[in-house]
């Protein structure tokens, strides 16, 4: 704690080596009808050192944390997680990866905490796995790698998961994925299906759809976390509120019947992390728009393992008390560490 606060990184990716091999094989054989996934994993799968870092939830990762001043990582199953599989495969993969990551947390309790994966392909099973992950394994929330085979959580058929998360007081981290087949063509064509804009377009859409679905009126205690400084929604907030007032009745999910404004949902149910966005103007902007208590530090290891970015964040033009919120106490509160 040389900085005077603990640095907790909240969007830190891992995956078993076999799962990464599976993604690589799916992309190579084109055995999945998902051009965004194929394009993304054709590139990522070739990055050997990235795969090694993703697969290590032990000493090598801890050495990287030490070299960059990270005290604690909150681990989550990397994108696309279980979202790309059939219901049975996804459900069993969620359970087995949750067991594995819980074991790493047991071994290194001062360095790791973790989120549990659930498979929306089977919402009832996902709700049960959320409960097992939190109550039995001691995991600190739920990771959903955004769309599940082209479907988004604004669809009420998935709301058993929201109900379980609210009851467990477990935040749901919605992490980006490549845009789904129904929107992927121009992104893939232009090489933008990944973290260079495609992720933000996909996950910003997902979050906005949830905000407009009425889910947060039905589950007012639900906490949603997104990375990348809010996937652009904070920047858009004024216009989102303005245009949502004129939303026409009869659209899906009846955004005309919402009890709160979109910015109220953002400020009352959503937390954002700084993953991939170690840039003072953006971090201080989201703090000013959403509040100091709603912005959490994240590195996005190992995809954006840049020790200099920790220094950038340490040097933000905010008070030490606010840096302590950003790096430490907001994460402790949101994830009940
Ligand atoms: Mn990430």
mmCIF file of C-alpha atoms and ligand atoms in Angstrom:
data_model
loop_
_atom_site.group_PDB
_atom_site.id
_atom_site.type_symbol
_atom_site.label_atom_id
_atom_site.label_comp_id
_atom_site.label_asym_id
_atom_site.label_seq_id
_atom_site.Cartn_x
_atom_site.Cartn_y
_atom_site.Cartn_z
ATOM 1 C CA UNK A 1 0.000 0.000 0.000
ATOM 2 C CA UNK A 2 2.821 2.362 -0.892
ATOM 3 C CA UNK A 3 0.313 4.697 -2.546
ATOM 4 C CA UNK A 4 -1.712 5.191 0.658
ATOM 5 C CA UNK A 5 -4.560 3.177 -0.817
ATOM 6 C CA UNK A 6 -4.971 -0.358 -1.983
ATOM 7 C CA UNK A 7 -5.073 -0.693 -5.765
ATOM 8 C CA UNK A 8 -7.933 -3.030 -6.627
ATOM 9 C CA UNK A 9 -8.296 -3.838 -10.317
ATOM 10 C CA UNK A 10 -11.855 -4.842 -11.117
ATOM 11 C CA UNK A 11 -11.970 -6.135 -14.730
ATOM 12 C CA UNK A 12 -9.144 -8.620 -14.940
ATOM 13 C CA UNK A 13 -9.544 -11.496 -17.359
ATOM 14 C CA UNK A 14 -8.662 -15.143 -17.074
ATOM 15 C CA UNK A 15 -9.601 -18.399 -18.805
ATOM 16 C CA UNK A 16 -8.446 -21.993 -18.609
ATOM 17 C CA UNK A 17 -5.973 -22.908 -21.372
ATOM 18 C CA UNK A 18 -8.372 -25.567 -22.721
ATOM 19 C CA UNK A 19 -11.118 -22.992 -23.177
ATOM 20 C CA UNK A 20 -8.748 -20.711 -25.098
ATOM 21 C CA UNK A 21 -7.816 -23.705 -27.270
ATOM 22 C CA UNK A 22 -11.517 -24.274 -27.886
ATOM 23 C CA UNK A 23 -12.043 -20.653 -28.997
ATOM 24 C CA UNK A 24 -9.015 -20.905 -31.278
ATOM 25 C CA UNK A 25 -10.311 -24.126 -32.852
ATOM 26 C CA UNK A 26 -13.832 -22.707 -33.300
ATOM 27 C CA UNK A 27 -12.382 -19.692 -35.111
ATOM 28 C CA UNK A 28 -10.032 -21.778 -37.279
ATOM 29 C CA UNK A 29 -12.716 -24.303 -38.281
ATOM 30 C CA UNK A 30 -15.442 -21.641 -38.510
ATOM 31 C CA UNK A 31 -17.575 -24.049 -36.533
ATOM 32 C CA UNK A 32 -19.671 -21.194 -35.143
ATOM 33 C CA UNK A 33 -22.052 -18.981 -37.112
ATOM 34 C CA UNK A 34 -20.626 -15.757 -35.698
ATOM 35 C CA UNK A 35 -18.376 -13.640 -37.967
ATOM 36 C CA UNK A 36 -17.417 -11.269 -35.125
ATOM 37 C CA UNK A 37 -16.190 -14.124 -32.953
ATOM 38 C CA UNK A 38 -14.296 -15.732 -35.840
ATOM 39 C CA UNK A 39 -12.557 -12.480 -36.805
ATOM 40 C CA UNK A 40 -11.672 -11.615 -33.213
ATOM 41 C CA UNK A 41 -10.389 -15.023 -32.154
ATOM 42 C CA UNK A 42 -8.467 -15.506 -35.379
ATOM 43 C CA UNK A 43 -6.396 -12.538 -34.195
ATOM 44 C CA UNK A 44 -6.381 -13.033 -30.413
ATOM 45 C CA UNK A 45 -5.771 -16.766 -30.684
ATOM 46 C CA UNK A 46 -2.456 -16.121 -32.388
ATOM 47 C CA UNK A 47 -1.137 -14.092 -29.444
ATOM 48 C CA UNK A 48 0.683 -16.756 -27.442
ATOM 49 C CA UNK A 49 1.807 -14.591 -24.570
ATOM 50 C CA UNK A 50 -1.716 -13.240 -24.134
ATOM 51 C CA UNK A 51 -3.060 -16.790 -23.830
ATOM 52 C CA UNK A 52 -0.367 -17.714 -21.290
ATOM 53 C CA UNK A 53 -1.224 -14.704 -19.163
ATOM 54 C CA UNK A 54 -4.971 -15.368 -19.401
ATOM 55 C CA UNK A 55 -4.503 -18.955 -18.273
ATOM 56 C CA UNK A 56 -2.320 -18.187 -15.251
ATOM 57 C CA UNK A 57 -4.169 -17.482 -12.034
ATOM 58 C CA UNK A 58 -1.125 -17.992 -9.860
ATOM 59 C CA UNK A 59 2.452 -16.839 -9.496
ATOM 60 C CA UNK A 60 3.019 -15.395 -12.953
ATOM 61 C CA UNK A 61 -0.043 -13.169 -12.720
ATOM 62 C CA UNK A 62 0.909 -12.107 -9.213
ATOM 63 C CA UNK A 63 4.394 -11.144 -10.464
ATOM 64 C CA UNK A 64 2.734 -8.933 -13.102
ATOM 65 C CA UNK A 65 0.520 -7.409 -10.402
ATOM 66 C CA UNK A 66 3.564 -6.712 -8.246
ATOM 67 C CA UNK A 67 5.432 -5.111 -11.128
ATOM 68 C CA UNK A 68 2.517 -2.754 -11.809
ATOM 69 C CA UNK A 69 1.467 -2.030 -8.213
ATOM 70 C CA UNK A 70 -1.831 -3.927 -8.218
ATOM 71 C CA UNK A 71 -2.735 -5.267 -4.771
ATOM 72 C CA UNK A 72 -5.847 -7.242 -5.688
ATOM 73 C CA UNK A 73 -7.397 -8.411 -8.943
ATOM 74 C CA UNK A 74 -11.061 -9.227 -9.327
ATOM 75 C CA UNK A 75 -10.890 -12.075 -11.824
ATOM 76 C CA UNK A 76 -13.566 -12.720 -14.410
ATOM 77 C CA UNK A 77 -13.842 -15.325 -17.150
ATOM 78 C CA UNK A 78 -12.641 -13.694 -20.341
ATOM 79 C CA UNK A 79 -14.941 -12.757 -23.196
ATOM 80 C CA UNK A 80 -16.801 -14.469 -24.818
ATOM 81 C CA UNK A 81 -16.938 -16.680 -21.739
ATOM 82 C CA UNK A 82 -19.740 -19.210 -21.827
ATOM 83 C CA UNK A 83 -21.957 -17.069 -24.071
ATOM 84 C CA UNK A 84 -21.079 -18.810 -27.344
ATOM 85 C CA UNK A 85 -22.023 -22.376 -26.367
ATOM 86 C CA UNK A 86 -25.229 -24.395 -26.235
ATOM 87 C CA UNK A 87 -27.136 -24.373 -22.950
ATOM 88 C CA UNK A 88 -25.789 -27.634 -21.533
ATOM 89 C CA UNK A 89 -22.160 -26.883 -22.422
ATOM 90 C CA UNK A 90 -22.389 -23.297 -21.179
ATOM 91 C CA UNK A 91 -24.017 -24.309 -17.897
ATOM 92 C CA UNK A 92 -21.398 -26.941 -17.095
ATOM 93 C CA UNK A 93 -18.549 -24.662 -18.217
ATOM 94 C CA UNK A 94 -19.795 -21.906 -15.909
ATOM 95 C CA UNK A 95 -19.745 -24.303 -12.957
ATOM 96 C CA UNK A 96 -16.328 -25.771 -13.712
ATOM 97 C CA UNK A 97 -14.644 -22.415 -14.302
ATOM 98 C CA UNK A 98 -16.253 -21.035 -11.153
ATOM 99 C CA UNK A 99 -14.801 -23.955 -9.190
ATOM 100 C CA UNK A 100 -11.368 -23.314 -10.692
ATOM 101 C CA UNK A 101 -11.299 -19.611 -10.007
ATOM 102 C CA UNK A 102 -12.632 -20.120 -6.478
ATOM 103 C CA UNK A 103 -9.700 -22.457 -5.877
ATOM 104 C CA UNK A 104 -7.259 -19.721 -6.952
ATOM 105 C CA UNK A 105 -8.957 -17.278 -4.579
ATOM 106 C CA UNK A 106 -8.656 -19.802 -1.732
ATOM 107 C CA UNK A 107 -4.959 -20.176 -2.500
ATOM 108 C CA UNK A 108 -4.246 -16.419 -2.783
ATOM 109 C CA UNK A 109 -6.980 -14.746 -0.743
ATOM 110 C CA UNK A 110 -5.125 -11.458 -0.365
ATOM 111 C CA UNK A 111 -4.383 -11.131 -4.091
ATOM 112 C CA UNK A 112 -7.478 -12.435 -5.865
ATOM 113 C CA UNK A 113 -11.228 -12.150 -5.651
ATOM 114 C CA UNK A 114 -13.462 -13.334 -8.480
ATOM 115 C CA UNK A 115 -16.789 -13.115 -10.237
ATOM 116 C CA UNK A 116 -18.805 -16.193 -11.168
ATOM 117 C CA UNK A 117 -19.882 -16.996 -14.707
ATOM 118 C CA UNK A 118 -23.485 -17.988 -15.399
ATOM 119 C CA UNK A 119 -25.105 -19.229 -18.602
ATOM 120 C CA UNK A 120 -28.169 -17.195 -19.659
ATOM 121 C CA UNK A 121 -28.900 -19.955 -22.215
ATOM 122 C CA UNK A 122 -30.680 -21.657 -19.273
ATOM 123 C CA UNK A 123 -31.934 -18.824 -17.050
ATOM 124 C CA UNK A 124 -33.117 -21.068 -14.193
ATOM 125 C CA UNK A 125 -29.780 -22.878 -14.088
ATOM 126 C CA UNK A 126 -28.007 -19.517 -14.272
ATOM 127 C CA UNK A 127 -29.908 -18.286 -11.227
ATOM 128 C CA UNK A 128 -28.946 -21.450 -9.332
ATOM 129 C CA UNK A 129 -25.297 -21.104 -10.361
ATOM 130 C CA UNK A 130 -25.282 -17.464 -9.270
ATOM 131 C CA UNK A 131 -26.441 -18.560 -5.836
ATOM 132 C CA UNK A 132 -23.859 -21.366 -5.657
ATOM 133 C CA UNK A 133 -21.071 -19.059 -6.842
ATOM 134 C CA UNK A 134 -21.853 -16.389 -4.271
ATOM 135 C CA UNK A 135 -23.063 -18.397 -1.274
ATOM 136 C CA UNK A 136 -20.968 -21.538 -1.578
ATOM 137 C CA UNK A 137 -17.849 -20.452 -3.471
ATOM 138 C CA UNK A 138 -17.635 -16.953 -2.017
ATOM 139 C CA UNK A 139 -17.440 -15.224 -5.395
ATOM 140 C CA UNK A 140 -18.240 -11.516 -5.391
ATOM 141 C CA UNK A 141 -20.593 -11.037 -8.301
ATOM 142 C CA UNK A 142 -21.562 -12.342 -11.707
ATOM 143 C CA UNK A 143 -19.784 -11.978 -15.032
ATOM 144 C CA UNK A 144 -21.796 -12.018 -18.242
ATOM 145 C CA UNK A 145 -19.829 -11.474 -21.420
ATOM 146 C CA UNK A 146 -22.630 -9.456 -22.980
ATOM 147 C CA UNK A 147 -24.817 -10.922 -25.707
ATOM 148 C CA UNK A 148 -25.601 -14.610 -25.531
ATOM 149 C CA UNK A 149 -25.752 -15.964 -29.071
ATOM 150 C CA UNK A 150 -27.232 -12.674 -30.246
ATOM 151 C CA UNK A 151 -29.650 -12.228 -27.332
ATOM 152 C CA UNK A 152 -29.516 -9.453 -24.742
ATOM 153 C CA UNK A 153 -30.598 -9.360 -21.117
ATOM 154 C CA UNK A 154 -33.331 -6.779 -21.719
ATOM 155 C CA UNK A 155 -35.488 -9.758 -22.743
ATOM 156 C CA UNK A 156 -37.626 -10.653 -19.695
ATOM 157 C CA UNK A 157 -36.971 -14.344 -20.296
ATOM 158 C CA UNK A 158 -33.559 -13.713 -18.684
ATOM 159 C CA UNK A 159 -34.837 -11.801 -15.656
ATOM 160 C CA UNK A 160 -34.588 -14.747 -13.279
ATOM 161 C CA UNK A 161 -30.884 -13.899 -13.357
ATOM 162 C CA UNK A 162 -31.573 -10.292 -12.339
ATOM 163 C CA UNK A 163 -33.889 -11.511 -9.583
ATOM 164 C CA UNK A 164 -31.198 -13.840 -8.214
ATOM 165 C CA UNK A 165 -28.480 -11.193 -8.411
ATOM 166 C CA UNK A 166 -30.614 -8.649 -6.596
ATOM 167 C CA UNK A 167 -31.476 -11.160 -3.853
ATOM 168 C CA UNK A 168 -27.810 -12.141 -3.463
ATOM 169 C CA UNK A 169 -26.695 -8.470 -3.514
ATOM 170 C CA UNK A 170 -24.315 -9.577 -6.246
ATOM 171 C CA UNK A 171 -23.405 -7.043 -8.947
ATOM 172 C CA UNK A 172 -23.579 -8.188 -12.577
ATOM 173 C CA UNK A 173 -20.550 -7.158 -14.618
ATOM 174 C CA UNK A 174 -21.469 -6.917 -18.286
ATOM 175 C CA UNK A 175 -18.239 -7.296 -20.200
ATOM 176 C CA UNK A 176 -17.983 -6.664 -23.955
ATOM 177 C CA UNK A 177 -18.079 -9.193 -26.714
ATOM 178 C CA UNK A 178 -17.771 -8.855 -30.474
ATOM 179 C CA UNK A 179 -21.025 -7.562 -32.005
ATOM 180 C CA UNK A 180 -23.446 -10.446 -32.667
ATOM 181 C CA UNK A 181 -24.142 -11.767 -36.177
ATOM 182 C CA UNK A 182 -27.131 -9.472 -36.721
ATOM 183 C CA UNK A 183 -24.874 -6.386 -36.398
ATOM 184 C CA UNK A 184 -21.389 -7.670 -37.165
ATOM 185 C CA UNK A 185 -20.998 -7.235 -40.935
ATOM 186 C CA UNK A 186 -19.694 -3.640 -41.123
ATOM 187 C CA UNK A 187 -17.589 -4.082 -37.976
ATOM 188 C CA UNK A 188 -15.888 -7.202 -39.313
ATOM 189 C CA UNK A 189 -15.435 -5.678 -42.756
ATOM 190 C CA UNK A 190 -13.661 -2.675 -41.234
ATOM 191 C CA UNK A 191 -11.661 -4.623 -38.655
ATOM 192 C CA UNK A 192 -13.594 -3.018 -35.783
ATOM 193 C CA UNK A 193 -15.258 -6.020 -34.145
ATOM 194 C CA UNK A 194 -13.003 -5.960 -31.073
ATOM 195 C CA UNK A 195 -11.901 -3.435 -28.476
ATOM 196 C CA UNK A 196 -11.396 -0.853 -31.211
ATOM 197 C CA UNK A 197 -15.014 0.422 -31.019
ATOM 198 C CA UNK A 198 -16.984 -2.782 -31.726
ATOM 199 C CA UNK A 199 -16.996 -3.802 -28.048
ATOM 200 C CA UNK A 200 -18.292 -0.397 -26.972
ATOM 201 C CA UNK A 201 -20.996 -0.393 -29.661
ATOM 202 C CA UNK A 202 -22.156 -3.851 -28.596
ATOM 203 C CA UNK A 203 -22.052 -3.362 -24.836
ATOM 204 C CA UNK A 204 -23.328 0.221 -24.929
ATOM 205 C CA UNK A 205 -26.324 -1.113 -26.860
ATOM 206 C CA UNK A 206 -26.776 -3.890 -24.306
ATOM 207 C CA UNK A 207 -26.685 -1.565 -21.301
ATOM 208 C CA UNK A 208 -28.992 0.983 -22.925
ATOM 209 C CA UNK A 209 -31.461 -1.780 -23.801
ATOM 210 C CA UNK A 210 -31.484 -2.925 -20.157
ATOM 211 C CA UNK A 211 -31.968 0.642 -18.887
ATOM 212 C CA UNK A 212 -34.966 1.076 -21.211
ATOM 213 C CA UNK A 213 -36.480 -2.334 -20.504
ATOM 214 C CA UNK A 214 -38.058 -1.599 -17.141
ATOM 215 C CA UNK A 215 -35.832 -4.225 -15.481
ATOM 216 C CA UNK A 216 -34.475 -1.664 -13.036
ATOM 217 C CA UNK A 217 -37.987 -0.671 -11.955
ATOM 218 C CA UNK A 218 -38.725 -4.316 -11.275
ATOM 219 C CA UNK A 219 -35.335 -4.932 -9.583
ATOM 220 C CA UNK A 220 -34.411 -1.539 -8.093
ATOM 221 C CA UNK A 221 -31.662 -3.061 -5.963
ATOM 222 C CA UNK A 222 -29.845 -4.561 -8.949
ATOM 223 C CA UNK A 223 -26.317 -3.288 -9.478
ATOM 224 C CA UNK A 224 -24.802 -3.431 -12.960
ATOM 225 C CA UNK A 225 -21.112 -2.798 -13.590
ATOM 226 C CA UNK A 226 -19.668 -1.977 -16.994
ATOM 227 C CA UNK A 227 -16.121 -1.207 -18.013
ATOM 228 C CA UNK A 228 -14.481 1.266 -20.367
ATOM 229 C CA UNK A 229 -15.865 4.302 -18.537
ATOM 230 C CA UNK A 230 -19.447 3.251 -19.165
ATOM 231 C CA UNK A 231 -19.203 2.080 -22.782
ATOM 232 C CA UNK A 232 -19.814 5.674 -23.992
ATOM 233 C CA UNK A 233 -23.224 6.080 -22.318
ATOM 234 C CA UNK A 234 -22.095 8.740 -19.791
ATOM 235 C CA UNK A 235 -20.907 10.924 -22.679
ATOM 236 C CA UNK A 236 -24.326 10.565 -24.298
ATOM 237 C CA UNK A 237 -26.426 10.971 -21.167
ATOM 238 C CA UNK A 238 -27.987 14.366 -21.908
ATOM 239 C CA UNK A 239 -29.077 13.280 -25.373
ATOM 240 C CA UNK A 240 -30.280 9.904 -24.143
ATOM 241 C CA UNK A 241 -32.569 11.598 -21.611
ATOM 242 C CA UNK A 242 -33.744 14.170 -24.146
ATOM 243 C CA UNK A 243 -34.559 11.650 -26.847
ATOM 244 C CA UNK A 244 -36.014 9.084 -24.502
ATOM 245 C CA UNK A 245 -38.740 11.592 -23.503
ATOM 246 C CA UNK A 246 -40.079 11.373 -27.021
ATOM 247 C CA UNK A 247 -39.813 7.604 -27.252
ATOM 248 C CA UNK A 248 -42.943 6.381 -28.957
ATOM 249 C CA UNK A 249 -45.320 4.032 -27.151
ATOM 250 C CA UNK A 250 -45.540 0.530 -28.469
ATOM 251 C CA UNK A 251 -41.825 -0.024 -28.911
ATOM 252 C CA UNK A 252 -40.401 -3.147 -27.392
ATOM 253 C CA UNK A 253 -40.440 -3.233 -23.599
ATOM 254 C CA UNK A 254 -42.355 0.043 -23.345
ATOM 255 C CA UNK A 255 -39.652 2.576 -22.550
ATOM 256 C CA UNK A 256 -42.530 5.104 -22.314
ATOM 257 C CA UNK A 257 -43.570 3.509 -19.030
ATOM 258 C CA UNK A 258 -40.242 3.873 -17.205
ATOM 259 C CA UNK A 259 -40.404 5.184 -13.653
ATOM 260 C CA UNK A 260 -37.076 7.014 -13.840
ATOM 261 C CA UNK A 261 -34.976 8.813 -16.440
ATOM 262 C CA UNK A 262 -32.099 7.010 -18.107
ATOM 263 C CA UNK A 263 -29.598 9.169 -16.239
ATOM 264 C CA UNK A 264 -31.282 8.236 -12.957
ATOM 265 C CA UNK A 265 -30.830 4.545 -13.718
ATOM 266 C CA UNK A 266 -27.194 5.255 -14.606
ATOM 267 C CA UNK A 267 -26.595 7.081 -11.323
ATOM 268 C CA UNK A 268 -28.576 4.720 -9.114
ATOM 269 C CA UNK A 269 -28.010 1.219 -10.529
ATOM 270 C CA UNK A 270 -24.844 1.374 -12.636
ATOM 271 C CA UNK A 271 -21.167 1.475 -11.730
ATOM 272 C CA UNK A 272 -18.442 2.033 -14.295
ATOM 273 C CA UNK A 273 -14.812 1.004 -14.278
ATOM 274 C CA UNK A 274 -11.835 2.631 -15.942
ATOM 275 C CA UNK A 275 -10.681 -0.483 -17.821
ATOM 276 C CA UNK A 276 -8.820 0.471 -20.967
ATOM 277 C CA UNK A 277 -9.525 4.174 -20.387
ATOM 278 C CA UNK A 278 -6.583 5.436 -18.345
ATOM 279 C CA UNK A 279 -7.083 8.998 -19.515
ATOM 280 C CA UNK A 280 -7.644 11.826 -17.067
ATOM 281 C CA UNK A 281 -10.281 13.756 -19.082
ATOM 282 C CA UNK A 282 -12.486 10.673 -19.378
ATOM 283 C CA UNK A 283 -12.097 9.462 -15.790
ATOM 284 C CA UNK A 284 -12.795 12.880 -14.289
ATOM 285 C CA UNK A 285 -15.723 13.321 -16.698
ATOM 286 C CA UNK A 286 -17.451 10.115 -15.617
ATOM 287 C CA UNK A 287 -16.767 10.987 -11.989
ATOM 288 C CA UNK A 288 -18.441 14.374 -12.502
ATOM 289 C CA UNK A 289 -21.431 12.901 -14.333
ATOM 290 C CA UNK A 290 -22.077 9.760 -12.256
ATOM 291 C CA UNK A 291 -20.474 10.694 -8.929
ATOM 292 C CA UNK A 292 -17.214 9.848 -7.168
ATOM 293 C CA UNK A 293 -18.779 6.772 -5.574
ATOM 294 C CA UNK A 294 -19.637 5.118 -8.888
ATOM 295 C CA UNK A 295 -16.301 4.912 -10.698
ATOM 296 C CA UNK A 296 -13.922 2.024 -9.991
ATOM 297 C CA UNK A 297 -10.384 1.382 -11.146
ATOM 298 C CA UNK A 298 -9.683 -1.477 -13.594
ATOM 299 C CA UNK A 299 -6.654 -2.367 -15.685
ATOM 300 C CA UNK A 300 -8.121 -4.869 -18.196
ATOM 301 C CA UNK A 301 -5.238 -7.290 -17.628
ATOM 302 C CA UNK A 302 -3.801 -8.946 -19.643
ATOM 303 C CA UNK A 303 -5.309 -7.293 -22.724
ATOM 304 C CA UNK A 304 -4.097 -3.849 -21.674
ATOM 305 C CA UNK A 305 -1.249 -4.619 -19.281
ATOM 306 C CA UNK A 306 0.355 -1.171 -19.147
ATOM 307 C CA UNK A 307 2.078 -0.311 -15.852
ATOM 308 C CA UNK A 308 2.336 3.339 -17.014
ATOM 309 C CA UNK A 309 -1.450 3.561 -16.924
ATOM 310 C CA UNK A 310 -1.416 2.895 -13.191
ATOM 311 C CA UNK A 311 0.861 5.923 -12.801
ATOM 312 C CA UNK A 312 -1.470 7.983 -14.991
ATOM 313 C CA UNK A 313 -4.373 7.040 -12.736
ATOM 314 C CA UNK A 314 -2.345 7.737 -9.581
ATOM 315 C CA UNK A 315 -1.659 11.210 -10.950
ATOM 316 C CA UNK A 316 -5.267 12.204 -11.671
ATOM 317 C CA UNK A 317 -6.080 15.776 -10.637
ATOM 318 C CA UNK A 318 -8.382 14.657 -7.805
ATOM 319 C CA UNK A 319 -7.933 14.541 -4.031
ATOM 320 C CA UNK A 320 -6.280 11.640 -2.237
ATOM 321 C CA UNK A 321 -9.644 10.845 -0.650
ATOM 322 C CA UNK A 322 -11.193 10.537 -4.109
ATOM 323 C CA UNK A 323 -8.277 8.396 -5.325
ATOM 324 C CA UNK A 324 -8.927 6.076 -2.397
ATOM 325 C CA UNK A 325 -12.553 5.766 -3.558
ATOM 326 C CA UNK A 326 -11.491 5.117 -7.153
ATOM 327 C CA UNK A 327 -8.831 2.516 -6.381
ATOM 328 C CA UNK A 328 -10.107 0.887 -3.219
ATOM 329 C CA UNK A 329 -13.248 1.685 -1.285
ATOM 330 C CA UNK A 330 -15.744 1.825 -4.160
ATOM 331 C CA UNK A 331 -14.683 -1.689 -5.172
ATOM 332 C CA UNK A 332 -14.811 -2.890 -1.566
ATOM 333 C CA UNK A 333 -18.367 -1.585 -1.270
ATOM 334 C CA UNK A 334 -19.738 -2.668 -4.667
ATOM 335 C CA UNK A 335 -18.258 -6.173 -4.545
ATOM 336 C CA UNK A 336 -18.577 -6.514 -0.757
ATOM 337 C CA UNK A 337 -14.924 -7.504 -0.394
HETATM 338 MN MN1 LIG B 1 -11.872 -6.513 -20.452
#
